[in-house]
Amino acid sequence: SVKIIQQCIEKMKPGLIRVDNAKQAYPSKDEVYYSMEGMIHDFMYTVEGVTPPQGVEIYHAVEAPKGELGFYLQSDGTGSPWRAKMNSPSYSNLQGLEYMMEGAAMGDMVVLIGTIDPVMGEADK
């Protein structure tokens, strides 16, 4: 995996990585520590957050230890999302229990649930 990171670094274009628009990113730590404007901007960005246009929807998934962990957000034009949903891996994995139980005895259910290894705290919706 170190080789993959090295390949990514080699393929990166030279130049800045941060966003040019100061209102769309946190200020650098130097600005926050040594400039009053930077400190105010950091505080306001933390309190108010990002305000995407109304109706914008996004789904983003990341790989979690037990499967795909997905987040769905829908904007109403304010700093807080109008709709926020989380798709947890344990909830998705438990959907297969019905098919796994076909032809199995009721006593096998404990073994099958243990095979799936769900975190029940994230599986209850």
mmCIF file of N, CA and C in Angstrom:
data_model
loop_
_atom_site.group_PDB
_atom_site.id
_atom_site.type_symbol
_atom_site.label_atom_id
_atom_site.label_comp_id
_atom_site.label_asym_id
_atom_site.label_seq_id
_atom_site.Cartn_x
_atom_site.Cartn_y
_atom_site.Cartn_z
ATOM 1 N N SER A 1 0.820 -1.194 0.000
ATOM 2 C CA SER A 1 0.000 0.000 0.000
ATOM 3 C C SER A 1 0.866 1.261 0.000
ATOM 4 N N VAL A 2 2.075 1.169 0.498
ATOM 5 C CA VAL A 2 2.984 2.316 0.450
ATOM 6 C C VAL A 2 3.331 2.632 -0.997
ATOM 7 N N LYS A 3 3.467 1.597 -1.811
ATOM 8 C CA LYS A 3 3.784 1.800 -3.224
ATOM 9 C C LYS A 3 2.638 2.528 -3.934
ATOM 10 N N ILE A 4 1.399 2.210 -3.579
ATOM 11 C CA ILE A 4 0.244 2.896 -4.172
ATOM 12 C C ILE A 4 0.256 4.373 -3.796
ATOM 13 N N ILE A 5 0.569 4.669 -2.543
ATOM 14 C CA ILE A 5 0.638 6.070 -2.104
ATOM 15 C C ILE A 5 1.747 6.803 -2.844
ATOM 16 N N GLN A 6 2.895 6.152 -3.015
ATOM 17 C CA GLN A 6 3.991 6.776 -3.754
ATOM 18 C C GLN A 6 3.595 7.052 -5.200
ATOM 19 N N GLN A 7 2.865 6.127 -5.831
ATOM 20 C CA GLN A 7 2.401 6.340 -7.201
ATOM 21 C C GLN A 7 1.438 7.518 -7.268
ATOM 22 N N CYS A 8 0.565 7.642 -6.288
ATOM 23 C CA CYS A 8 -0.379 8.771 -6.262
ATOM 24 C C CYS A 8 0.362 10.095 -6.126
ATOM 25 N N ILE A 9 1.358 10.128 -5.256
ATOM 26 C CA ILE A 9 2.123 11.361 -5.059
ATOM 27 C C ILE A 9 2.868 11.735 -6.335
ATOM 28 N N GLU A 10 3.413 10.750 -7.034
ATOM 29 C CA GLU A 10 4.136 11.024 -8.277
ATOM 30 C C GLU A 10 3.210 11.566 -9.361
ATOM 31 N N LYS A 11 1.951 11.122 -9.377
ATOM 32 C CA LYS A 11 1.011 11.553 -10.412
ATOM 33 C C LYS A 11 0.300 12.863 -10.079
ATOM 34 N N MET A 12 0.492 13.370 -8.865
ATOM 35 C CA MET A 12 -0.155 14.637 -8.497
ATOM 36 C C MET A 12 0.454 15.789 -9.280
ATOM 37 N N LYS A 13 -0.406 16.680 -9.707
ATOM 38 C CA LYS A 13 0.070 17.861 -10.412
ATOM 39 C C LYS A 13 0.669 18.835 -9.402
ATOM 40 N N PRO A 14 1.733 19.549 -9.782
ATOM 41 C CA PRO A 14 2.312 20.512 -8.841
ATOM 42 C C PRO A 14 1.371 21.693 -8.633
ATOM 43 N N GLY A 15 1.456 22.283 -7.470
ATOM 44 C CA GLY A 15 0.633 23.452 -7.168
ATOM 45 C C GLY A 15 -0.125 23.282 -5.868
ATOM 46 N N LEU A 16 -1.018 24.230 -5.646
ATOM 47 C CA LEU A 16 -1.790 24.233 -4.408
ATOM 48 C C LEU A 16 -2.816 23.105 -4.385
ATOM 49 N N ILE A 17 -3.097 22.629 -3.193
ATOM 50 C CA ILE A 17 -4.087 21.576 -3.010
ATOM 51 C C ILE A 17 -5.388 22.169 -2.479
ATOM 52 N N ARG A 18 -5.285 23.262 -1.757
ATOM 53 C CA ARG A 18 -6.458 23.883 -1.136
ATOM 54 C C ARG A 18 -7.309 24.634 -2.153
ATOM 55 N N VAL A 19 -8.546 24.894 -1.780
ATOM 56 C CA VAL A 19 -9.473 25.668 -2.599
ATOM 57 C C VAL A 19 -9.019 27.127 -2.617
ATOM 58 N N ASP A 20 -9.131 27.781 -3.767
ATOM 59 C CA ASP A 20 -8.716 29.180 -3.862
ATOM 60 C C ASP A 20 -9.665 30.124 -3.132
ATOM 61 N N ASN A 21 -10.962 29.805 -3.110
ATOM 62 C CA ASN A 21 -11.949 30.660 -2.464
ATOM 63 C C ASN A 21 -11.860 30.484 -0.950
ATOM 64 N N ALA A 22 -11.506 31.543 -0.245
ATOM 65 C CA ALA A 22 -11.311 31.468 1.203
ATOM 66 C C ALA A 22 -12.602 31.190 1.957
ATOM 67 N N LYS A 23 -13.748 31.484 1.363
ATOM 68 C CA LYS A 23 -15.026 31.267 2.040
ATOM 69 C C LYS A 23 -15.476 29.810 1.978
ATOM 70 N N GLN A 24 -14.791 28.969 1.210
ATOM 71 C CA GLN A 24 -15.184 27.570 1.066
ATOM 72 C C GLN A 24 -14.249 26.610 1.786
ATOM 73 N N ALA A 25 -13.318 27.127 2.575
ATOM 74 C CA ALA A 25 -12.384 26.258 3.280
ATOM 75 C C ALA A 25 -11.964 26.920 4.583
ATOM 76 N N TYR A 26 -11.530 26.111 5.511
ATOM 77 C CA TYR A 26 -11.002 26.647 6.765
ATOM 78 C C TYR A 26 -9.700 27.386 6.486
ATOM 79 N N PRO A 27 -9.432 28.446 7.228
ATOM 80 C CA PRO A 27 -8.146 29.129 7.069
ATOM 81 C C PRO A 27 -7.017 28.256 7.623
ATOM 82 N N SER A 28 -5.797 28.577 7.226
ATOM 83 C CA SER A 28 -4.653 27.818 7.730
ATOM 84 C C SER A 28 -4.495 28.072 9.231
ATOM 85 N N LYS A 29 -3.799 27.183 9.902
ATOM 86 C CA LYS A 29 -3.614 27.319 11.351
ATOM 87 C C LYS A 29 -2.859 28.598 11.701
ATOM 88 N N ASP A 30 -1.926 29.011 10.848
ATOM 89 C CA ASP A 30 -1.214 30.265 11.109
ATOM 90 C C ASP A 30 -2.175 31.446 11.119
ATOM 91 N N GLU A 31 -3.121 31.447 10.164
ATOM 92 C CA GLU A 31 -4.106 32.530 10.129
ATOM 93 C C GLU A 31 -4.994 32.504 11.366
ATOM 94 N N VAL A 32 -5.368 31.320 11.820
ATOM 95 C CA VAL A 32 -6.246 31.209 12.986
ATOM 96 C C VAL A 32 -5.523 31.680 14.241
ATOM 97 N N TYR A 33 -4.260 31.294 14.397
ATOM 98 C CA TYR A 33 -3.526 31.617 15.620
ATOM 99 C C TYR A 33 -3.024 33.059 15.670
ATOM 100 N N TYR A 34 -2.695 33.644 14.519
ATOM 101 C CA TYR A 34 -2.027 34.943 14.528
ATOM 102 C C TYR A 34 -2.824 36.068 13.890
ATOM 103 N N SER A 35 -4.043 35.801 13.443
ATOM 104 C CA SER A 35 -4.839 36.841 12.804
ATOM 105 C C SER A 35 -6.262 36.799 13.347
ATOM 106 N N MET A 36 -6.780 37.948 13.728
ATOM 107 C CA MET A 36 -8.141 38.026 14.255
ATOM 108 C C MET A 36 -9.157 37.644 13.180
ATOM 109 N N GLU A 37 -8.934 38.068 11.937
ATOM 110 C CA GLU A 37 -9.850 37.731 10.850
ATOM 111 C C GLU A 37 -9.885 36.221 10.611
ATOM 112 N N GLY A 38 -8.711 35.588 10.673
ATOM 113 C CA GLY A 38 -8.647 34.143 10.500
ATOM 114 C C GLY A 38 -9.374 33.405 11.612
ATOM 115 N N MET A 39 -9.250 33.905 12.834
ATOM 116 C CA MET A 39 -9.935 33.279 13.958
ATOM 117 C C MET A 39 -11.452 33.421 13.824
ATOM 118 N N ILE A 40 -11.910 34.599 13.418
ATOM 119 C CA ILE A 40 -13.349 34.821 13.229
ATOM 120 C C ILE A 40 -13.871 33.939 12.100
ATOM 121 N N HIS A 41 -13.134 33.878 10.992
ATOM 122 C CA HIS A 41 -13.559 33.043 9.864
ATOM 123 C C HIS A 41 -13.634 31.571 10.272
ATOM 124 N N ASP A 42 -12.652 31.098 11.033
ATOM 125 C CA ASP A 42 -12.649 29.714 11.499
ATOM 126 C C ASP A 42 -13.862 29.449 12.388
ATOM 127 N N PHE A 43 -14.157 30.370 13.290
ATOM 128 C CA PHE A 43 -15.302 30.214 14.193
ATOM 129 C C PHE A 43 -16.615 30.218 13.415
ATOM 130 N N MET A 44 -16.787 31.167 12.507
ATOM 131 C CA MET A 44 -18.036 31.273 11.752
ATOM 132 C C MET A 44 -18.229 30.066 10.830
ATOM 133 N N TYR A 45 -17.160 29.584 10.235
ATOM 134 C CA TYR A 45 -17.266 28.419 9.353
ATOM 135 C C TYR A 45 -17.648 27.179 10.152
ATOM 136 N N THR A 46 -17.133 27.084 11.386
ATOM 137 C CA THR A 46 -17.478 25.953 12.247
ATOM 138 C C THR A 46 -18.923 26.040 12.706
ATOM 139 N N VAL A 47 -19.385 27.233 13.072
ATOM 140 C CA VAL A 47 -20.743 27.406 13.596
ATOM 141 C C VAL A 47 -21.783 27.309 12.484
ATOM 142 N N GLU A 48 -21.578 28.016 11.382
ATOM 143 C CA GLU A 48 -22.583 28.077 10.318
ATOM 144 C C GLU A 48 -22.470 26.920 9.338
ATOM 145 N N GLY A 49 -21.289 26.426 9.110
ATOM 146 C CA GLY A 49 -21.096 25.323 8.176
ATOM 147 C C GLY A 49 -21.205 25.767 6.730
ATOM 148 N N VAL A 50 -21.289 24.786 5.864
ATOM 149 C CA VAL A 50 -21.405 25.021 4.429
ATOM 150 C C VAL A 50 -22.875 25.206 4.102
ATOM 151 N N THR A 51 -23.201 26.121 3.207
ATOM 152 C CA THR A 51 -24.594 26.329 2.799
ATOM 153 C C THR A 51 -24.731 26.024 1.310
ATOM 154 N N PRO A 52 -24.958 24.762 0.965
ATOM 155 C CA PRO A 52 -25.146 24.410 -0.444
ATOM 156 C C PRO A 52 -26.499 24.898 -0.943
ATOM 157 N N PRO A 53 -26.700 25.000 -2.243
ATOM 158 C CA PRO A 53 -27.989 25.432 -2.781
ATOM 159 C C PRO A 53 -29.104 24.455 -2.404
ATOM 160 N N GLN A 54 -30.323 24.958 -2.406
ATOM 161 C CA GLN A 54 -31.473 24.132 -2.051
ATOM 162 C C GLN A 54 -31.667 23.013 -3.071
ATOM 163 N N GLY A 55 -31.997 21.822 -2.582
ATOM 164 C CA GLY A 55 -32.283 20.686 -3.449
ATOM 165 C C GLY A 55 -31.088 19.840 -3.836
ATOM 166 N N VAL A 56 -29.898 20.218 -3.413
ATOM 167 C CA VAL A 56 -28.707 19.434 -3.746
ATOM 168 C C VAL A 56 -28.734 18.132 -2.947
ATOM 169 N N GLU A 57 -28.498 17.015 -3.633
ATOM 170 C CA GLU A 57 -28.469 15.701 -2.991
ATOM 171 C C GLU A 57 -27.106 15.065 -3.227
ATOM 172 N N ILE A 58 -26.637 14.336 -2.234
ATOM 173 C CA ILE A 58 -25.367 13.630 -2.389
ATOM 174 C C ILE A 58 -25.420 12.328 -1.601
ATOM 175 N N TYR A 59 -24.842 11.291 -2.182
ATOM 176 C CA TYR A 59 -24.653 10.019 -1.482
ATOM 177 C C TYR A 59 -23.180 9.690 -1.580
ATOM 178 N N HIS A 60 -22.574 9.422 -0.445
ATOM 179 C CA HIS A 60 -21.156 9.073 -0.438
ATOM 180 C C HIS A 60 -20.973 7.818 0.398
ATOM 181 N N ALA A 61 -20.235 6.880 -0.126
ATOM 182 C CA ALA A 61 -19.994 5.620 0.570
ATOM 183 C C ALA A 61 -18.503 5.431 0.805
ATOM 184 N N VAL A 62 -18.193 4.871 1.943
ATOM 185 C CA VAL A 62 -16.815 4.525 2.271
ATOM 186 C C VAL A 62 -16.783 3.060 2.683
ATOM 187 N N GLU A 63 -15.618 2.469 2.584
ATOM 188 C CA GLU A 63 -15.481 1.070 2.968
ATOM 189 C C GLU A 63 -15.257 0.989 4.468
ATOM 190 N N ALA A 64 -16.131 0.270 5.140
ATOM 191 C CA ALA A 64 -16.029 0.045 6.578
ATOM 192 C C ALA A 64 -15.595 -1.407 6.804
ATOM 193 N N PRO A 65 -15.194 -1.763 8.022
ATOM 194 C CA PRO A 65 -14.741 -3.138 8.263
ATOM 195 C C PRO A 65 -15.773 -4.215 7.924
ATOM 196 N N LYS A 66 -17.059 -3.916 8.061
ATOM 197 C CA LYS A 66 -18.080 -4.938 7.817
ATOM 198 C C LYS A 66 -18.842 -4.716 6.524
ATOM 199 N N GLY A 67 -18.430 -3.777 5.704
ATOM 200 C CA GLY A 67 -19.109 -3.520 4.439
ATOM 201 C C GLY A 67 -19.142 -2.040 4.113
ATOM 202 N N GLU A 68 -20.095 -1.667 3.254
ATOM 203 C CA GLU A 68 -20.202 -0.283 2.795
ATOM 204 C C GLU A 68 -20.973 0.563 3.803
ATOM 205 N N LEU A 69 -20.378 1.682 4.188
ATOM 206 C CA LEU A 69 -21.026 2.647 5.071
ATOM 207 C C LEU A 69 -21.360 3.865 4.223
ATOM 208 N N GLY A 70 -22.651 4.150 4.056
ATOM 209 C CA GLY A 70 -23.074 5.213 3.157
ATOM 210 C C GLY A 70 -23.806 6.327 3.871
ATOM 211 N N PHE A 71 -23.640 7.536 3.369
ATOM 212 C CA PHE A 71 -24.317 8.710 3.909
ATOM 213 C C PHE A 71 -25.039 9.428 2.780
ATOM 214 N N TYR A 72 -26.300 9.765 3.014
ATOM 215 C CA TYR A 72 -27.119 10.491 2.047
ATOM 216 C C TYR A 72 -27.524 11.810 2.690
ATOM 217 N N LEU A 73 -27.266 12.918 2.010
ATOM 218 C CA LEU A 73 -27.629 14.246 2.504
ATOM 219 C C LEU A 73 -28.414 14.981 1.434
ATOM 220 N N GLN A 74 -29.444 15.711 1.870
ATOM 221 C CA GLN A 74 -30.229 16.543 0.965
ATOM 222 C C GLN A 74 -30.333 17.925 1.589
ATOM 223 N N SER A 75 -30.044 18.946 0.800
ATOM 224 C CA SER A 75 -29.967 20.317 1.296
ATOM 225 C C SER A 75 -31.294 21.051 1.164
ATOM 226 N N ASP A 76 -31.534 21.955 2.131
ATOM 227 C CA ASP A 76 -32.672 22.872 2.028
ATOM 228 C C ASP A 76 -32.192 24.316 1.889
ATOM 229 N N GLY A 77 -30.902 24.499 1.632
ATOM 230 C CA GLY A 77 -30.354 25.831 1.423
ATOM 231 C C GLY A 77 -29.806 26.477 2.678
ATOM 232 N N THR A 78 -29.900 25.804 3.828
ATOM 233 C CA THR A 78 -29.345 26.339 5.072
ATOM 234 C C THR A 78 -28.071 25.577 5.412
ATOM 235 N N GLY A 79 -27.500 25.870 6.556
ATOM 236 C CA GLY A 79 -26.279 25.193 6.986
ATOM 237 C C GLY A 79 -26.508 23.787 7.507
ATOM 238 N N SER A 80 -27.770 23.408 7.742
ATOM 239 C CA SER A 80 -28.095 22.062 8.224
ATOM 240 C C SER A 80 -28.829 21.298 7.128
ATOM 241 N N PRO A 81 -28.580 20.002 6.994
ATOM 242 C CA PRO A 81 -29.264 19.245 5.944
ATOM 243 C C PRO A 81 -30.754 19.078 6.234
ATOM 244 N N TRP A 82 -31.562 19.061 5.172
ATOM 245 C CA TRP A 82 -32.999 18.833 5.308
ATOM 246 C C TRP A 82 -33.253 17.359 5.579
ATOM 247 N N ARG A 83 -32.469 16.499 4.948
ATOM 248 C CA ARG A 83 -32.600 15.060 5.153
ATOM 249 C C ARG A 83 -31.195 14.478 5.259
ATOM 250 N N ALA A 84 -31.004 13.629 6.238
ATOM 251 C CA ALA A 84 -29.729 12.937 6.421
ATOM 252 C C ALA A 84 -30.021 11.486 6.749
ATOM 253 N N LYS A 85 -29.462 10.592 5.977
ATOM 254 C CA LYS A 85 -29.664 9.156 6.183
ATOM 255 C C LYS A 85 -28.305 8.469 6.213
ATOM 256 N N MET A 86 -28.232 7.400 6.994
ATOM 257 C CA MET A 86 -27.015 6.610 7.052
ATOM 258 C C MET A 86 -27.359 5.170 6.696
ATOM 259 N N ASN A 87 -26.598 4.587 5.813
ATOM 260 C CA ASN A 87 -26.779 3.195 5.427
ATOM 261 C C ASN A 87 -25.641 2.397 6.050
ATOM 262 N N SER A 88 -25.948 1.693 7.132
ATOM 263 C CA SER A 88 -24.902 0.979 7.858
ATOM 264 C C SER A 88 -24.674 -0.411 7.274
ATOM 265 N N PRO A 89 -23.456 -0.919 7.370
ATOM 266 C CA PRO A 89 -23.167 -2.233 6.806
ATOM 267 C C PRO A 89 -23.929 -3.362 7.501
ATOM 268 N N SER A 90 -24.098 -3.282 8.809
ATOM 269 C CA SER A 90 -24.783 -4.371 9.513
ATOM 270 C C SER A 90 -26.233 -4.480 9.084
ATOM 271 N N TYR A 91 -26.891 -3.347 8.862
ATOM 272 C CA TYR A 91 -28.284 -3.372 8.410
ATOM 273 C C TYR A 91 -28.376 -4.029 7.032
ATOM 274 N N SER A 92 -27.467 -3.679 6.150
ATOM 275 C CA SER A 92 -27.466 -4.269 4.805
ATOM 276 C C SER A 92 -27.146 -5.759 4.853
ATOM 277 N N ASN A 93 -26.193 -6.141 5.690
ATOM 278 C CA ASN A 93 -25.795 -7.547 5.766
ATOM 279 C C ASN A 93 -26.908 -8.423 6.327
ATOM 280 N N LEU A 94 -27.708 -7.889 7.243
ATOM 281 C CA LEU A 94 -28.791 -8.680 7.833
ATOM 282 C C LEU A 94 -29.918 -8.956 6.845
ATOM 283 N N GLN A 95 -29.980 -8.222 5.742
ATOM 284 C CA GLN A 95 -31.032 -8.458 4.754
ATOM 285 C C GLN A 95 -30.900 -9.837 4.112
ATOM 286 N N GLY A 96 -29.720 -10.402 4.128
ATOM 287 C CA GLY A 96 -29.509 -11.724 3.553
ATOM 288 C C GLY A 96 -29.915 -12.871 4.463
ATOM 289 N N LEU A 97 -30.288 -12.566 5.697
ATOM 290 C CA LEU A 97 -30.643 -13.618 6.648
ATOM 291 C C LEU A 97 -31.855 -14.420 6.182
ATOM 292 N N GLU A 98 -32.811 -13.766 5.550
ATOM 293 C CA GLU A 98 -34.006 -14.458 5.062
ATOM 294 C C GLU A 98 -33.632 -15.556 4.057
ATOM 295 N N TYR A 99 -32.721 -15.246 3.145
ATOM 296 C CA TYR A 99 -32.303 -16.224 2.138
ATOM 297 C C TYR A 99 -31.411 -17.305 2.746
ATOM 298 N N MET A 100 -30.626 -16.927 3.729
ATOM 299 C CA MET A 100 -29.761 -17.904 4.388
ATOM 300 C C MET A 100 -30.573 -18.908 5.208
ATOM 301 N N MET A 101 -31.749 -18.496 5.666
ATOM 302 C CA MET A 101 -32.582 -19.369 6.504
ATOM 303 C C MET A 101 -33.425 -20.351 5.693
ATOM 304 N N GLU A 102 -33.486 -20.189 4.376
ATOM 305 C CA GLU A 102 -34.286 -21.111 3.563
ATOM 306 C C GLU A 102 -33.756 -22.532 3.705
ATOM 307 N N GLY A 103 -34.629 -23.434 4.157
ATOM 308 C CA GLY A 103 -34.256 -24.834 4.316
ATOM 309 C C GLY A 103 -33.473 -25.129 5.578
ATOM 310 N N ALA A 104 -33.209 -24.125 6.399
ATOM 311 C CA ALA A 104 -32.445 -24.327 7.633
ATOM 312 C C ALA A 104 -33.399 -24.497 8.811
ATOM 313 N N ALA A 105 -32.916 -25.116 9.856
ATOM 314 C CA ALA A 105 -33.711 -25.265 11.077
ATOM 315 C C ALA A 105 -33.690 -23.956 11.860
ATOM 316 N N MET A 106 -34.704 -23.768 12.701
ATOM 317 C CA MET A 106 -34.795 -22.534 13.478
ATOM 318 C C MET A 106 -33.591 -22.378 14.413
ATOM 319 N N GLY A 107 -33.056 -23.485 14.880
ATOM 320 C CA GLY A 107 -31.883 -23.427 15.753
ATOM 321 C C GLY A 107 -30.631 -22.934 15.042
ATOM 322 N N ASP A 108 -30.631 -23.002 13.716
ATOM 323 C CA ASP A 108 -29.478 -22.528 12.944
ATOM 324 C C ASP A 108 -29.420 -21.008 12.857
ATOM 325 N N MET A 109 -30.500 -20.336 13.238
ATOM 326 C CA MET A 109 -30.537 -18.881 13.105
ATOM 327 C C MET A 109 -29.451 -18.212 13.944
ATOM 328 N N VAL A 110 -29.201 -18.727 15.137
ATOM 329 C CA VAL A 110 -28.167 -18.141 16.003
ATOM 330 C C VAL A 110 -26.800 -18.246 15.335
ATOM 331 N N VAL A 111 -26.530 -19.383 14.734
ATOM 332 C CA VAL A 111 -25.246 -19.581 14.058
ATOM 333 C C VAL A 111 -25.135 -18.661 12.845
ATOM 334 N N LEU A 112 -26.230 -18.518 12.090
ATOM 335 C CA LEU A 112 -26.201 -17.661 10.899
ATOM 336 C C LEU A 112 -26.031 -16.192 11.272
ATOM 337 N N ILE A 113 -26.706 -15.757 12.331
ATOM 338 C CA ILE A 113 -26.526 -14.366 12.777
ATOM 339 C C ILE A 113 -25.086 -14.155 13.232
ATOM 340 N N GLY A 114 -24.520 -15.133 13.924
ATOM 341 C CA GLY A 114 -23.120 -15.033 14.334
ATOM 342 C C GLY A 114 -22.174 -15.000 13.153
ATOM 343 N N THR A 115 -22.542 -15.681 12.068
ATOM 344 C CA THR A 115 -21.721 -15.668 10.855
ATOM 345 C C THR A 115 -21.712 -14.286 10.212
ATOM 346 N N ILE A 116 -22.877 -13.640 10.219
ATOM 347 C CA ILE A 116 -22.968 -12.286 9.665
ATOM 348 C C ILE A 116 -22.220 -11.299 10.556
ATOM 349 N N ASP A 117 -22.194 -11.552 11.855
ATOM 350 C CA ASP A 117 -21.511 -10.721 12.856
ATOM 351 C C ASP A 117 -21.967 -9.262 12.811
ATOM 352 N N PRO A 118 -23.274 -9.022 12.999
ATOM 353 C CA PRO A 118 -23.751 -7.636 12.941
ATOM 354 C C PRO A 118 -23.499 -6.884 14.246
ATOM 355 N N VAL A 119 -23.431 -5.584 14.147
ATOM 356 C CA VAL A 119 -23.453 -4.713 15.315
ATOM 357 C C VAL A 119 -24.899 -4.256 15.439
ATOM 358 N N MET A 120 -25.622 -4.796 16.411
ATOM 359 C CA MET A 120 -27.064 -4.550 16.483
ATOM 360 C C MET A 120 -27.391 -3.082 16.766
ATOM 361 N N GLY A 121 -26.474 -2.362 17.382
ATOM 362 C CA GLY A 121 -26.712 -0.941 17.628
ATOM 363 C C GLY A 121 -26.816 -0.130 16.353
ATOM 364 N N GLU A 122 -26.165 -0.567 15.289
ATOM 365 C CA GLU A 122 -26.258 0.156 14.017
ATOM 366 C C GLU A 122 -27.260 -0.486 13.069
ATOM 367 N N ALA A 123 -27.775 -1.668 13.433
ATOM 368 C CA ALA A 123 -28.688 -2.379 12.545
ATOM 369 C C ALA A 123 -30.141 -2.006 12.778
ATOM 370 N N ASP A 124 -30.473 -1.439 13.935
ATOM 371 C CA ASP A 124 -31.879 -1.089 14.187
ATOM 372 C C ASP A 124 -32.184 0.253 13.556
ATOM 373 N N LYS A 125 -33.160 0.270 12.690
ATOM 374 C CA LYS A 125 -33.508 1.522 12.005
ATOM 375 C C LYS A 125 -34.845 1.988 12.462
#
